[in-house]
Structures are given as structure tokens and as C-alpha cells.
Amino acid sequence: MNFDSAKRAQAGISRRGEVVSLRRWTGGAVAARADVRATVQGYDSTELVTGITAGSRRVIISRLDLEAADFPAPSAKGDRIYLGSSLDIPTHIETVDADRREYQGCYEITTAG
């Protein structure tokens, strides 16, 4: 991770992103929670391949924001991201790509639900 690039990516997400709630559940209870800004977008029809279906979303979260919120990073399959203005739309993390945007200090996450 390049710290200067990570700070620029974090600022961009802060400007354009929306608040999401990343939650890790253990034994039926929330073990960790971070309400952070993220960019959220759907996939278009040309991107629908194995593991990515209609209704899947790409969520990009700054590693710096997760660290500041004391969320155990990286997030993992099975964690949930809640969307919407009331953070009441649950999605489940399917994949976490920690390498694609590593230089920018971001995680690219695919969610379903």
C-alpha cells in the first residue's frame, strides 16, 4: 500500500461514497461493526460471470477507514454489509479482493443479497 495513494483514495470515497455498515457476526451476535463510507455499484450485464449474478454489488472500502474503526481487516466471506439510508438492506460478502486495489489501500468486495 502506498500511503499517499491510500489517502487520495480515502478522500475520493469520502466525497463520492455512501455510508455502509460492515458487520462480522459470531454466534448469532455482532462481534465487530464499522460504519464507513464506501462506493457501491451494481454490475452490468457484460460483467455477469460465475460468482457474479444479477443483484450483486461491487463495494470499495478504504483500508484506512476500517483500521480507524478498529474493524478486523480484511473483511471476509460471511461478513455482511448493510446498505441504504437506514442501513437496513443486508448483503452478504461473497468475495474480497485485497490485491486489486492494494496500492490504493482499498478492498474491492463483491456482495449478494
Tab-separated table of C-alpha atoms in Angstrom:
chain	number	residue	atom	x	y	z
A	1	MET	CA	0.000	0.000	0.000
A	2	ASN	CA	1.250	3.439	-0.904
A	3	PHE	CA	0.172	5.755	1.920
A	4	ASP	CA	-0.243	8.861	-0.306
A	5	SER	CA	-2.366	6.898	-2.794
A	6	ALA	CA	-4.372	5.416	0.057
A	7	LYS	CA	-5.116	8.895	1.462
A	8	ARG	CA	-6.242	10.097	-2.006
A	9	ALA	CA	-8.480	7.044	-2.451
A	10	GLN	CA	-9.912	7.546	1.040
A	11	ALA	CA	-10.704	11.200	0.207
A	12	GLY	CA	-12.363	10.170	-3.066
A	13	ILE	CA	-14.516	7.576	-1.332
A	14	SER	CA	-15.422	10.154	1.312
A	15	ARG	CA	-16.589	12.592	-1.387
A	16	ARG	CA	-18.489	10.172	-3.630
A	17	GLY	CA	-19.353	7.272	-1.366
A	18	GLU	CA	-22.236	6.447	0.909
A	19	VAL	CA	-22.288	5.185	4.478
A	20	VAL	CA	-22.406	1.410	4.792
A	21	SER	CA	-22.261	-0.786	7.873
A	22	LEU	CA	-19.781	-3.649	7.747
A	23	ARG	CA	-20.560	-6.291	10.383
A	24	ARG	CA	-18.927	-9.530	11.437
A	25	TRP	CA	-21.257	-11.989	13.137
A	26	THR	CA	-20.125	-14.667	15.572
A	27	GLY	CA	-22.505	-16.995	17.348
A	28	GLY	CA	-25.592	-15.015	16.315
A	29	ALA	CA	-24.285	-11.683	17.636
A	30	VAL	CA	-22.362	-8.808	16.073
A	31	ALA	CA	-18.710	-9.305	17.008
A	32	ALA	CA	-17.403	-6.266	15.111
A	33	ARG	CA	-19.021	-3.312	13.368
A	34	ALA	CA	-17.711	-0.427	11.289
A	35	ASP	CA	-19.904	2.279	9.762
A	36	VAL	CA	-17.741	3.724	6.998
A	37	ARG	CA	-18.106	5.399	3.620
A	38	ALA	CA	-17.812	3.184	0.539
A	39	THR	CA	-18.569	3.317	-3.152
A	40	VAL	CA	-21.317	0.894	-4.117
A	41	GLN	CA	-22.311	-0.018	-7.657
A	42	GLY	CA	-24.071	-2.829	-9.435
A	43	TYR	CA	-22.539	-4.918	-12.186
A	44	ASP	CA	-23.687	-4.501	-15.778
A	45	SER	CA	-24.782	-7.456	-17.895
A	46	THR	CA	-21.342	-7.879	-19.515
A	47	GLU	CA	-19.756	-8.479	-16.085
A	48	LEU	CA	-22.117	-11.269	-15.006
A	49	VAL	CA	-19.923	-14.374	-14.783
A	50	THR	CA	-19.531	-17.259	-12.367
A	51	GLY	CA	-19.981	-15.913	-8.849
A	52	ILE	CA	-21.395	-12.574	-10.006
A	53	THR	CA	-25.138	-12.574	-10.574
A	54	ALA	CA	-27.874	-10.018	-11.070
A	55	GLY	CA	-28.243	-8.168	-7.776
A	56	SER	CA	-24.562	-8.465	-6.896
A	57	ARG	CA	-22.785	-5.261	-5.963
A	58	ARG	CA	-19.178	-4.054	-6.024
A	59	VAL	CA	-18.266	-2.265	-2.804
A	60	ILE	CA	-14.961	-0.441	-2.442
A	61	ILE	CA	-13.871	0.366	1.114
A	62	SER	CA	-10.760	2.166	2.305
A	63	ARG	CA	-8.447	0.052	4.438
A	64	LEU	CA	-7.574	3.232	6.378
A	65	ASP	CA	-11.236	3.715	7.332
A	66	LEU	CA	-11.543	0.113	8.538
A	67	GLU	CA	-8.388	0.452	10.606
A	68	ALA	CA	-9.648	3.720	12.122
A	69	ALA	CA	-12.900	1.952	13.073
A	70	ASP	CA	-10.957	-0.974	14.631
A	71	PHE	CA	-12.620	-3.473	12.293
A	72	PRO	CA	-10.559	-6.647	11.898
A	73	ALA	CA	-9.436	-6.300	8.290
A	74	PRO	CA	-9.694	-7.623	5.779
A	75	SER	CA	-13.363	-8.394	5.768
A	76	ALA	CA	-14.193	-11.976	4.844
A	77	LYS	CA	-16.801	-14.097	3.140
A	78	GLY	CA	-19.730	-14.369	5.520
A	79	ASP	CA	-19.418	-10.829	6.851
A	80	ARG	CA	-22.363	-8.604	5.998
A	81	ILE	CA	-22.603	-5.130	4.563
A	82	TYR	CA	-25.776	-3.197	5.292
A	83	LEU	CA	-26.794	-0.586	2.726
A	84	GLY	CA	-29.411	2.130	2.384
A	85	SER	CA	-30.046	5.389	4.153
A	86	SER	CA	-31.190	3.492	7.266
A	87	LEU	CA	-28.541	0.760	6.871
A	88	ASP	CA	-31.382	-1.750	6.675
A	89	ILE	CA	-30.606	-3.594	3.426
A	90	PRO	CA	-28.438	-6.619	4.291
A	91	THR	CA	-25.998	-8.074	1.787
A	92	HIS	CA	-23.572	-10.938	2.266
A	93	ILE	CA	-19.938	-10.727	1.266
A	94	GLU	CA	-19.120	-13.264	-1.431
A	95	THR	CA	-15.531	-12.285	-2.269
A	96	VAL	CA	-12.909	-9.852	-1.025
A	97	ASP	CA	-10.135	-8.841	-3.412
A	98	ALA	CA	-7.381	-7.362	-1.253
A	99	ASP	CA	-4.865	-7.318	-4.106
A	100	ARG	CA	-6.528	-5.479	-6.995
A	101	ARG	CA	-6.573	-2.085	-5.262
A	102	GLU	CA	-3.845	-2.794	-2.702
A	103	TYR	CA	-1.663	0.102	-3.902
A	104	GLN	CA	-4.596	2.459	-3.142
A	105	GLY	CA	-5.222	0.887	0.241
A	106	CYS	CA	-8.714	-0.324	-0.693
A	107	TYR	CA	-10.638	-3.582	-0.649
A	108	GLU	CA	-12.885	-4.485	-3.582
A	109	ILE	CA	-15.755	-6.562	-2.247
A	110	THR	CA	-18.493	-8.434	-4.109
A	111	THR	CA	-21.771	-8.738	-2.190
A	112	ALA	CA	-25.034	-10.524	-2.918
A	113	GLY	CA	-28.462	-10.098	-1.468
